[in-house]
Amino acid sequence: MSDPRSPKPAADPAAWQTATRLVRGGLSRSPHCETSEALYLNSGYVYDSAEEAEESFDGTRERYVYSRFRNPTVTMFEERLALLEGAEVCRATASGMAAVHAALLAQVRAGDRVVASQALFGSCLWIVADLLPRYGVEIELVPGADLAAWERALSRPARCVLIETPSNPSLELIDIRAVADLAHAAGAVLVVDNVFATPLLQKPLELGADVVVYSATKHIDGQGRCLGGAILCSNQLLTDVIGPYLRHTGPCLSPFNAWLLLKGLETLDLRIARHVENAQALAEVLQGHKAVERVLYPGLSSHPQYALAQRQMTGGGGIIGFEVKGGKAGAYALLNRLALVDISNNLGDAKSLITHPWTTTHQSRSPEEKHRMGIGEGLLRLSVGLEDIRDLKADFAQALDGLAG
Ligand SMILES: *Cc1c(COP(=O)(O)O)cnc(C)c1O
């Protein structure tokens, strides 16, 4: 609604294009009229009267009461991300794992069934495979690309389905629309971990998902500065199920980190365009090198699910999986020869980062589990950064040329 004292017409955020949403979405200025988002580092709030305090708790008055529940800086981040995603509502969390944990644990109870794709980020797999069964939840893991396996698993009722597409680190894709239809027929809520695709390259809610979760630590911050996470869903699911769980268990995002993440969102589209452009170019270079065994990148026509990638993503993303000849020894030789690219288990950073999942992010899983997830001893996961592509190509050329084979 427009302010009667202001000559400026009211803007309509729902009509904005993506770049405008990223820069201005959710902005709520204080009476001091600051340009950039204000940082509210307070934990509590005060009331003008005892009656106002009472009304704030009985639901007749909507306002901030405690920063574990809501905080103005965090709200700006949540509203900006919801506007970007096209979700009714967003709640920010302290990390991506807090988001995945709350999205699942808020929904399940003893005796329920949860079905998940088997190629998951290490800690997501721990929550599903190790934690949920402790509370009497039956779990089933499905090879993500196998639709017949999804049909079998979801021929019985389930409470929740969790998928990650593209998967970490094997870059396997899952048909979101097909799994959403099967999940709904089984009475399940579909939760999609959309970290690898980012909110710009894939829109799970438009494809039938009910909940989208992010590690904002990755591309949304994108500059290695802070941890954060987010849950996006319908108003009803938030009010009835996820909201009370968050309010009373307290995995809330720090206002300072929300402020950093708001700044991250302002440049997300610019950065993702460069990440994708660099990754596509590097994937092509790797694929053409004689020391490279195979490359997994959704933007390459050699990806086994290239047609699905074209259908549900608008770019291949910033992460490449690849194997060099010589298994683990070959992989280590490459890691130790790279001069510019850092060895790091993090991803989605401005700096290019590379890791050996078998011995780092997925070290605690058994060899059988790793093979089932598509992780071989020679697999490397490269998070392509924002450096000049000429420098990245040169670094890989010198490192690969020096490998035997
Ligand atoms: C990093 C990551 C997470 C966990 O996020 P944190 O912010 O590290 O807690 C979950 N899922 C995927 C796919 C990730 O890459």
Tab-separated table of C-alpha atoms and ligand atoms in Angstrom:
chain	number	residue	atom	x	y	z
A	1	MET	CA	0.000	0.000	0.000
A	2	SER	CA	1.317	3.458	-0.750
A	3	ASP	CA	2.193	5.843	2.039
A	4	PRO	CA	-0.231	8.842	1.781
A	5	ARG	CA	2.622	11.214	2.730
A	6	SER	CA	4.874	9.981	-0.092
A	7	PRO	CA	4.479	11.224	-3.665
A	8	LYS	CA	6.063	7.972	-4.936
A	9	PRO	CA	3.693	5.253	-6.199
A	10	ALA	CA	3.820	1.863	-4.442
A	11	ALA	CA	5.912	-0.780	-6.205
A	12	ASP	CA	4.571	-4.279	-6.911
A	13	PRO	CA	7.306	-6.852	-6.102
A	14	ALA	CA	5.283	-9.682	-7.672
A	15	ALA	CA	5.631	-7.956	-11.051
A	16	TRP	CA	9.430	-7.599	-10.815
A	17	GLN	CA	11.894	-9.550	-12.930
A	18	THR	CA	14.456	-11.768	-11.184
A	19	ALA	CA	17.327	-9.278	-10.965
A	20	THR	CA	15.045	-6.673	-9.405
A	21	ARG	CA	13.714	-9.214	-6.892
A	22	LEU	CA	17.295	-10.057	-5.912
A	23	VAL	CA	18.223	-6.430	-5.269
A	24	ARG	CA	15.009	-5.063	-3.754
A	25	GLY	CA	12.849	-7.990	-2.596
A	26	GLY	CA	11.847	-7.865	1.074
A	27	LEU	CA	13.503	-4.501	1.709
A	28	SER	CA	11.842	-2.885	4.706
A	29	ARG	CA	13.312	0.479	5.652
A	30	SER	CA	13.363	1.778	9.219
A	31	PRO	CA	12.234	5.367	10.030
A	32	HIS	CA	15.889	6.347	9.409
A	33	CYS	CA	15.467	5.713	5.654
A	34	GLU	CA	18.758	3.826	5.171
A	35	THR	CA	19.670	2.772	1.589
A	36	SER	CA	20.959	-0.720	2.393
A	37	GLU	CA	19.155	-3.222	4.636
A	38	ALA	CA	19.414	-2.398	8.342
A	39	LEU	CA	21.095	-4.904	10.641
A	40	TYR	CA	19.008	-5.580	13.747
A	41	LEU	CA	21.261	-7.383	16.222
A	42	ASN	CA	18.732	-7.431	19.068
A	43	SER	CA	17.434	-10.580	20.702
A	44	GLY	CA	14.280	-9.094	22.298
A	45	TYR	CA	11.591	-6.433	21.780
A	46	VAL	CA	9.630	-4.165	24.131
A	47	TYR	CA	5.916	-3.381	24.427
A	48	ASP	CA	4.132	-0.073	25.032
A	49	SER	CA	1.685	-1.691	27.441
A	50	ALA	CA	0.848	-4.941	29.213
A	51	GLU	CA	-2.137	-5.269	26.874
A	52	GLU	CA	0.115	-5.062	23.816
A	53	ALA	CA	2.344	-7.801	25.225
A	54	GLU	CA	-0.698	-10.017	25.823
A	55	GLU	CA	-2.037	-9.426	22.298
A	56	SER	CA	1.380	-10.230	20.823
A	57	PHE	CA	1.219	-13.669	22.374
A	58	ASP	CA	-2.453	-14.521	21.807
A	59	GLY	CA	-2.143	-13.899	18.087
A	60	THR	CA	-4.359	-10.808	17.759
A	61	ARG	CA	-1.348	-8.585	17.076
A	62	GLU	CA	1.400	-9.528	14.640
A	63	ARG	CA	4.763	-8.091	15.608
A	64	TYR	CA	8.281	-9.105	16.599
A	65	VAL	CA	8.466	-10.694	20.049
A	66	TYR	CA	11.763	-12.590	20.186
A	67	SER	CA	14.548	-13.104	17.647
A	68	ARG	CA	14.413	-16.888	17.932
A	69	PHE	CA	10.973	-16.558	16.259
A	70	ARG	CA	11.484	-13.623	13.881
A	71	ASN	CA	13.907	-10.736	13.411
A	72	PRO	CA	13.558	-7.823	10.962
A	73	THR	CA	16.873	-8.440	9.151
A	74	VAL	CA	16.163	-12.168	8.921
A	75	THR	CA	12.650	-11.388	7.639
A	76	MET	CA	14.093	-9.294	4.806
A	77	PHE	CA	16.266	-12.238	3.742
A	78	GLU	CA	13.323	-14.654	3.994
A	79	GLU	CA	11.036	-12.437	1.941
A	80	ARG	CA	13.665	-11.837	-0.730
A	81	LEU	CA	14.351	-15.557	-1.098
A	82	ALA	CA	10.621	-16.421	-1.129
A	83	LEU	CA	10.062	-13.849	-3.870
A	84	LEU	CA	12.931	-15.334	-5.885
A	85	GLU	CA	11.733	-18.917	-5.426
A	86	GLY	CA	8.048	-18.144	-6.007
A	87	ALA	CA	7.205	-19.665	-2.606
A	88	GLU	CA	4.428	-18.488	-0.284
A	89	VAL	CA	6.797	-18.376	2.628
A	90	CYS	CA	10.420	-18.870	3.699
A	91	ARG	CA	12.071	-19.482	7.049
A	92	ALA	CA	15.818	-19.038	7.416
A	93	THR	CA	17.963	-21.406	9.458
A	94	ALA	CA	21.480	-21.354	10.887
A	95	SER	CA	22.819	-23.805	8.301
A	96	GLY	CA	21.679	-25.952	5.415
A	97	MET	CA	21.644	-28.994	7.681
A	98	ALA	CA	19.373	-27.203	10.166
A	99	ALA	CA	16.971	-26.659	7.237
A	100	VAL	CA	17.060	-30.291	6.072
A	101	HIS	CA	16.782	-31.561	9.656
A	102	ALA	CA	13.798	-29.351	10.537
A	103	ALA	CA	12.000	-29.944	7.233
A	104	LEU	CA	12.071	-33.705	7.890
A	105	LEU	CA	11.855	-33.991	11.684
A	106	ALA	CA	8.955	-31.532	11.904
A	107	GLN	CA	6.883	-33.880	9.764
A	108	VAL	CA	7.630	-37.429	10.841
A	109	ARG	CA	6.584	-39.511	13.796
A	110	ALA	CA	7.276	-43.083	14.879
A	111	GLY	CA	5.798	-45.583	12.444
A	112	ASP	CA	6.014	-43.255	9.415
A	113	ARG	CA	7.896	-44.066	6.226
A	114	VAL	CA	10.414	-41.753	4.574
A	115	VAL	CA	11.672	-42.424	1.058
A	116	ALA	CA	14.827	-40.677	-0.174
A	117	SER	CA	17.206	-40.763	-3.086
A	118	GLN	CA	20.333	-42.702	-2.163
A	119	ALA	CA	22.824	-40.196	-3.597
A	120	LEU	CA	22.605	-37.481	-0.958
A	121	PHE	CA	24.941	-34.945	0.617
A	122	GLY	CA	26.768	-36.841	3.421
A	123	SER	CA	24.944	-35.260	6.387
A	124	CYS	CA	21.542	-35.508	4.660
A	125	LEU	CA	22.180	-39.223	4.249
A	126	TRP	CA	23.104	-39.440	7.946
A	127	ILE	CA	19.800	-37.842	8.963
A	128	VAL	CA	17.795	-40.217	6.780
A	129	ALA	CA	19.755	-43.453	7.168
A	130	ASP	CA	21.172	-43.128	10.704
A	131	LEU	CA	19.001	-40.688	12.670
A	132	LEU	CA	15.408	-41.279	11.553
A	133	PRO	CA	15.434	-45.045	12.261
A	134	ARG	CA	16.376	-44.264	15.907
A	135	TYR	CA	12.967	-42.637	16.277
A	136	GLY	CA	11.056	-45.512	14.762
A	137	VAL	CA	10.833	-44.108	11.241
A	138	GLU	CA	11.068	-46.645	8.448
A	139	ILE	CA	13.322	-45.489	5.625
A	140	GLU	CA	13.890	-46.583	2.043
A	141	LEU	CA	16.642	-45.353	-0.252
A	142	VAL	CA	16.028	-45.315	-3.995
A	143	PRO	CA	18.443	-44.991	-6.937
A	144	GLY	CA	17.404	-41.519	-8.043
A	145	ALA	CA	17.466	-41.970	-11.811
A	146	ASP	CA	15.375	-45.176	-11.747
A	147	LEU	CA	11.686	-44.227	-12.121
A	148	ALA	CA	10.513	-47.823	-11.769
A	149	ALA	CA	12.269	-47.972	-8.393
A	150	TRP	CA	10.469	-44.779	-7.332
A	151	GLU	CA	7.166	-46.322	-8.435
A	152	ARG	CA	7.828	-49.426	-6.322
A	153	ALA	CA	8.957	-47.461	-3.267
A	154	LEU	CA	5.970	-45.122	-3.457
A	155	SER	CA	3.373	-47.814	-4.092
A	156	ARG	CA	3.031	-47.829	-0.285
A	157	PRO	CA	2.077	-44.798	1.835
A	158	ALA	CA	4.890	-42.499	2.952
A	159	ARG	CA	5.046	-39.313	5.012
A	160	CYS	CA	7.943	-37.628	3.265
A	161	VAL	CA	10.175	-37.915	0.214
A	162	LEU	CA	13.603	-36.230	0.144
A	163	ILE	CA	15.554	-35.797	-3.072
A	164	GLU	CA	18.647	-33.915	-4.126
A	165	THR	CA	19.053	-33.063	-7.805
A	166	PRO	CA	21.677	-32.692	-9.163
A	167	SER	CA	23.147	-34.920	-6.485
A	168	ASN	CA	26.349	-34.369	-4.596
A	169	PRO	CA	28.901	-35.345	-5.823
A	170	SER	CA	27.797	-37.662	-8.625
A	171	LEU	CA	25.696	-35.054	-10.498
A	172	GLU	CA	22.861	-37.529	-10.921
A	173	LEU	CA	19.489	-36.000	-11.817
A	174	ILE	CA	16.025	-36.896	-10.602
A	175	ASP	CA	12.833	-36.171	-12.532
A	176	ILE	CA	11.188	-33.801	-10.034
A	177	ARG	CA	7.780	-33.750	-11.724
A	178	ALA	CA	7.548	-37.544	-11.945
A	179	VAL	CA	8.645	-38.089	-8.335
A	180	ALA	CA	6.282	-35.315	-7.136
A	181	ASP	CA	3.315	-37.107	-8.746
A	182	LEU	CA	4.311	-40.452	-7.207
A	183	ALA	CA	4.970	-38.866	-3.794
A	184	HIS	CA	1.578	-37.163	-3.756
A	185	ALA	CA	-0.186	-40.376	-4.744
A	186	ALA	CA	1.521	-42.035	-1.748
A	187	GLY	CA	0.337	-39.212	0.537
A	188	ALA	CA	3.864	-37.847	0.946
A	189	VAL	CA	5.285	-34.336	1.075
A	190	LEU	CA	8.136	-33.884	-1.431
A	191	VAL	CA	11.197	-32.048	-0.092
A	192	VAL	CA	13.829	-31.005	-2.661
A	193	ASP	CA	17.385	-30.039	-1.690
A	194	ASN	CA	18.052	-27.522	-4.468
A	195	VAL	CA	21.576	-26.478	-3.456
A	196	PHE	CA	23.422	-27.644	-6.582
A	197	ALA	CA	20.932	-26.053	-8.980
A	198	THR	CA	20.448	-22.817	-6.972
A	199	PRO	CA	17.140	-20.892	-7.046
A	200	LEU	CA	18.075	-19.539	-10.472
A	201	LEU	CA	18.588	-22.719	-12.494
A	202	GLN	CA	15.764	-24.953	-11.236
A	203	LYS	CA	12.309	-24.225	-9.775
A	204	PRO	CA	11.169	-27.329	-7.844
A	205	LEU	CA	7.893	-25.761	-6.638
A	206	GLU	CA	6.818	-25.205	-10.260
A	207	LEU	CA	7.599	-28.882	-10.913
A	208	GLY	CA	5.344	-30.077	-8.074
A	209	ALA	CA	7.625	-30.088	-5.001
A	210	ASP	CA	6.100	-29.044	-1.673
A	211	VAL	CA	9.213	-27.912	0.176
A	212	VAL	CA	12.546	-26.555	-1.089
A	213	VAL	CA	15.584	-26.468	1.196
A	214	TYR	CA	18.872	-24.617	0.748
A	215	SER	CA	22.260	-24.428	2.257
A	216	ALA	CA	22.664	-20.651	1.819
A	217	THR	CA	26.294	-21.231	2.791
A	218	LYS	CA	26.915	-22.231	-0.809
A	219	HIS	CA	26.034	-20.010	-3.794
A	220	ILE	CA	23.607	-17.691	-1.946
A	221	ASP	CA	26.446	-16.335	0.186
A	222	GLY	CA	28.860	-17.532	-2.446
A	223	GLN	CA	31.854	-15.825	-0.937
A	224	GLY	CA	32.877	-18.168	1.880
A	225	ARG	CA	31.761	-15.801	4.659
A	226	CYS	CA	29.011	-17.473	6.662
A	227	LEU	CA	26.708	-20.449	7.166
A	228	GLY	CA	22.982	-20.272	6.550
A	229	GLY	CA	20.001	-22.232	5.323
A	230	ALA	CA	16.382	-21.850	4.286
A	231	ILE	CA	13.095	-23.737	4.070
A	232	LEU	CA	10.499	-22.622	1.495
A	233	CYS	CA	6.953	-23.974	1.445
A	234	SER	CA	3.249	-23.101	1.598
A	235	ASN	CA	1.750	-20.951	4.342
A	236	GLN	CA	-0.287	-23.898	5.505
A	237	LEU	CA	2.642	-26.303	5.875
A	238	LEU	CA	4.576	-23.630	7.735
A	239	THR	CA	1.728	-22.738	10.084
A	240	ASP	CA	0.619	-26.281	10.830
A	241	VAL	CA	3.857	-28.259	10.803
A	242	ILE	CA	7.236	-26.635	10.228
A	243	GLY	CA	6.716	-23.278	11.971
A	244	PRO	CA	6.054	-24.617	15.497
A	245	TYR	CA	9.040	-26.973	15.189
A	246	LEU	CA	11.371	-24.097	14.259
A	247	ARG	CA	9.956	-21.779	16.913
A	248	HIS	CA	10.460	-24.229	19.751
A	249	THR	CA	13.711	-25.913	18.712
A	250	GLY	CA	15.590	-22.738	17.737
A	251	PRO	CA	17.751	-23.403	14.644
A	252	CYS	CA	17.341	-19.706	13.743
A	253	LEU	CA	19.679	-17.712	11.517
A	254	SER	CA	21.804	-14.972	13.094
A	255	PRO	CA	20.691	-11.493	11.913
A	256	PHE	CA	24.296	-10.741	10.991
A	257	ASN	CA	24.428	-13.763	8.696
A	258	ALA	CA	21.024	-12.813	7.236
A	259	TRP	CA	22.483	-9.408	6.401
A	260	LEU	CA	25.463	-11.019	4.637
A	261	LEU	CA	23.119	-13.347	2.748
A	262	LEU	CA	20.952	-10.394	1.652
A	263	LYS	CA	24.104	-8.893	0.119
A	264	GLY	CA	24.860	-12.274	-1.474
A	265	LEU	CA	21.427	-12.407	-3.103
A	266	GLU	CA	21.940	-8.971	-4.689
A	267	THR	CA	24.613	-10.401	-6.994
A	268	LEU	CA	23.398	-14.004	-7.236
A	269	ASP	CA	22.250	-13.813	-10.860
A	270	LEU	CA	25.514	-12.191	-11.991
A	271	ARG	CA	27.596	-14.755	-10.147
A	272	ILE	CA	25.576	-17.787	-11.248
A	273	ALA	CA	25.856	-16.705	-14.882
A	274	ARG	CA	29.672	-16.649	-14.525
A	275	HIS	CA	29.776	-19.919	-12.529
A	276	VAL	CA	27.770	-21.674	-15.250
A	277	GLU	CA	29.750	-20.144	-18.114
A	278	ASN	CA	33.072	-21.142	-16.504
A	279	ALA	CA	31.843	-24.628	-15.559
A	280	GLN	CA	30.507	-25.320	-19.050
A	281	ALA	CA	33.806	-24.247	-20.630
A	282	LEU	CA	35.908	-26.220	-18.154
A	283	ALA	CA	33.737	-29.346	-18.489
A	284	GLU	CA	34.362	-29.266	-22.238
A	285	VAL	CA	38.119	-28.889	-21.730
A	286	LEU	CA	38.223	-31.751	-19.215
A	287	GLN	CA	36.155	-33.989	-21.492
A	288	GLY	CA	38.639	-33.474	-24.294
A	289	HIS	CA	41.782	-34.258	-22.263
A	290	LYS	CA	43.464	-37.647	-22.631
A	291	ALA	CA	44.208	-37.931	-18.879
A	292	VAL	CA	40.495	-37.665	-18.048
A	293	GLU	CA	38.429	-40.846	-17.854
A	294	ARG	CA	34.948	-39.289	-17.742
A	295	VAL	CA	33.156	-36.042	-16.950
A	296	LEU	CA	29.753	-35.655	-15.281
A	297	TYR	CA	28.194	-32.266	-15.931
A	298	PRO	CA	24.485	-31.678	-16.645
A	299	GLY	CA	25.365	-29.124	-19.333
A	300	LEU	CA	27.286	-31.684	-21.443
A	301	SER	CA	25.375	-33.752	-23.987
A	302	SER	CA	27.422	-36.732	-22.728
A	303	HIS	CA	25.608	-36.584	-19.360
A	304	PRO	CA	23.444	-39.734	-19.146
A	305	GLN	CA	20.391	-37.592	-18.286
A	306	TYR	CA	21.090	-34.655	-20.581
A	307	ALA	CA	17.485	-34.597	-21.876
A	308	LEU	CA	16.135	-34.303	-18.331
A	309	ALA	CA	18.678	-31.572	-17.553
A	310	GLN	CA	17.445	-29.612	-20.568
A	311	ARG	CA	13.857	-30.075	-19.383
A	312	GLN	CA	14.102	-29.106	-15.730
A	313	MET	CA	17.200	-26.886	-15.475
A	314	THR	CA	18.104	-23.678	-17.258
A	315	GLY	CA	21.865	-24.231	-16.957
A	316	GLY	CA	24.305	-26.976	-15.997
A	317	GLY	CA	25.269	-25.368	-12.661
A	318	GLY	CA	28.672	-24.632	-11.202
A	319	ILE	CA	29.751	-28.117	-10.107
A	320	ILE	CA	31.543	-30.737	-12.199
A	321	GLY	CA	32.247	-34.360	-11.301
A	322	PHE	CA	35.106	-36.057	-13.141
A	323	GLU	CA	37.536	-38.935	-12.971
A	324	VAL	CA	41.115	-38.912	-14.119
A	325	LYS	CA	42.938	-42.053	-15.181
A	326	GLY	CA	44.670	-43.919	-12.371
A	327	GLY	CA	41.913	-43.989	-9.714
A	328	LYS	CA	42.744	-42.519	-6.317
A	329	ALA	CA	46.457	-42.088	-7.100
A	330	GLY	CA	45.614	-40.194	-10.283
A	331	ALA	CA	43.088	-38.035	-8.429
A	332	TYR	CA	45.602	-37.198	-5.689
A	333	ALA	CA	48.292	-36.407	-8.243
A	334	LEU	CA	45.958	-33.935	-9.940
A	335	LEU	CA	44.883	-32.308	-6.643
A	336	ASN	CA	48.498	-31.843	-5.632
A	337	ARG	CA	49.506	-30.400	-8.999
A	338	LEU	CA	46.802	-27.711	-9.207
A	339	ALA	CA	48.345	-24.329	-8.398
A	340	LEU	CA	45.366	-21.967	-8.542
A	341	VAL	CA	42.421	-24.166	-7.601
A	342	ASP	CA	42.204	-24.857	-3.849
A	343	ILE	CA	41.657	-28.254	-2.257
A	344	SER	CA	38.515	-27.766	-0.150
A	345	ASN	CA	35.392	-29.702	0.782
A	346	ASN	CA	33.303	-26.500	0.501
A	347	LEU	CA	31.498	-25.513	-2.709
A	348	GLY	CA	29.604	-22.669	-4.333
A	349	ASP	CA	32.376	-20.171	-3.634
A	350	ALA	CA	33.856	-17.349	-5.726
A	351	LYS	CA	37.111	-19.345	-5.544
A	352	SER	CA	37.369	-22.615	-7.469
A	353	LEU	CA	37.501	-25.525	-5.015
A	354	ILE	CA	38.141	-29.202	-5.603
A	355	THR	CA	37.732	-32.246	-3.371
A	356	HIS	CA	38.084	-36.021	-3.389
A	357	PRO	CA	34.679	-37.125	-1.984
A	358	TRP	CA	35.755	-40.753	-1.271
A	359	THR	CA	38.223	-39.589	1.402
A	360	THR	CA	36.569	-36.347	2.563
A	361	THR	CA	32.833	-35.550	2.379
A	362	HIS	CA	31.791	-39.198	2.100
A	363	GLN	CA	34.660	-40.768	4.066
A	364	SER	CA	32.363	-42.180	6.772
A	365	ARG	CA	30.171	-44.162	4.346
A	366	SER	CA	31.051	-47.779	3.527
A	367	PRO	CA	32.637	-48.583	0.140
A	368	GLU	CA	29.395	-50.321	-0.930
A	369	GLU	CA	27.322	-47.255	-0.068
A	370	LYS	CA	29.736	-45.000	-1.917
A	371	HIS	CA	29.582	-47.162	-5.026
A	372	ARG	CA	25.786	-47.187	-4.822
A	373	MET	CA	25.872	-43.371	-4.733
A	374	GLY	CA	28.033	-43.266	-7.837
A	375	ILE	CA	31.189	-42.295	-5.937
A	376	GLY	CA	34.289	-44.089	-7.167
A	377	GLU	CA	37.797	-43.905	-5.686
A	378	GLY	CA	38.883	-41.714	-8.580
A	379	LEU	CA	35.961	-39.252	-8.534
A	380	LEU	CA	36.730	-35.553	-8.032
A	381	ARG	CA	34.189	-32.802	-7.359
A	382	LEU	CA	35.085	-29.404	-8.758
A	383	SER	CA	33.195	-26.289	-7.687
A	384	VAL	CA	33.972	-23.819	-10.430
A	385	GLY	CA	34.555	-20.276	-9.192
A	386	LEU	CA	34.454	-16.805	-10.676
A	387	GLU	CA	38.095	-16.545	-11.792
A	388	ASP	CA	38.942	-15.697	-15.399
A	389	ILE	CA	38.349	-18.850	-17.428
A	390	ARG	CA	41.758	-18.469	-19.090
A	391	ASP	CA	43.484	-18.886	-15.724
A	392	LEU	CA	41.340	-21.892	-14.810
A	393	LYS	CA	42.025	-23.576	-18.159
A	394	ALA	CA	45.739	-22.908	-17.796
A	395	ASP	CA	45.825	-24.406	-14.297
A	396	PHE	CA	44.050	-27.584	-15.399
A	397	ALA	CA	46.175	-27.825	-18.542
A	398	GLN	CA	49.453	-27.701	-16.607
A	399	ALA	CA	48.169	-30.108	-13.921
A	400	LEU	CA	46.637	-32.645	-16.344
A	401	ASP	CA	49.483	-32.515	-18.863
A	402	GLY	CA	51.857	-33.572	-16.092
A	403	LEU	CA	49.869	-36.706	-15.239
A	404	ALA	CA	50.979	-40.027	-16.636
A	405	GLY	CA	48.724	-41.485	-19.322
B	1	LIG	C1	26.312	-28.059	1.923
B	1	LIG	C2	25.091	-28.817	1.650
B	1	LIG	C3	24.162	-29.063	2.674
B	1	LIG	C4	24.386	-28.644	4.099
B	1	LIG	O1	24.536	-27.262	4.262
B	1	LIG	P1	25.341	-26.572	5.468
B	1	LIG	O2	25.079	-25.117	5.250
B	1	LIG	O3	26.776	-26.976	5.315
B	1	LIG	O4	24.771	-27.090	6.729
B	1	LIG	C5	23.016	-29.772	2.346
B	1	LIG	N1	22.796	-30.229	1.103
B	1	LIG	C6	23.668	-30.005	0.100
B	1	LIG	C7	23.369	-30.531	-1.255
B	1	LIG	C8	24.838	-29.295	0.333
B	1	LIG	O5	25.707	-29.087	-0.663
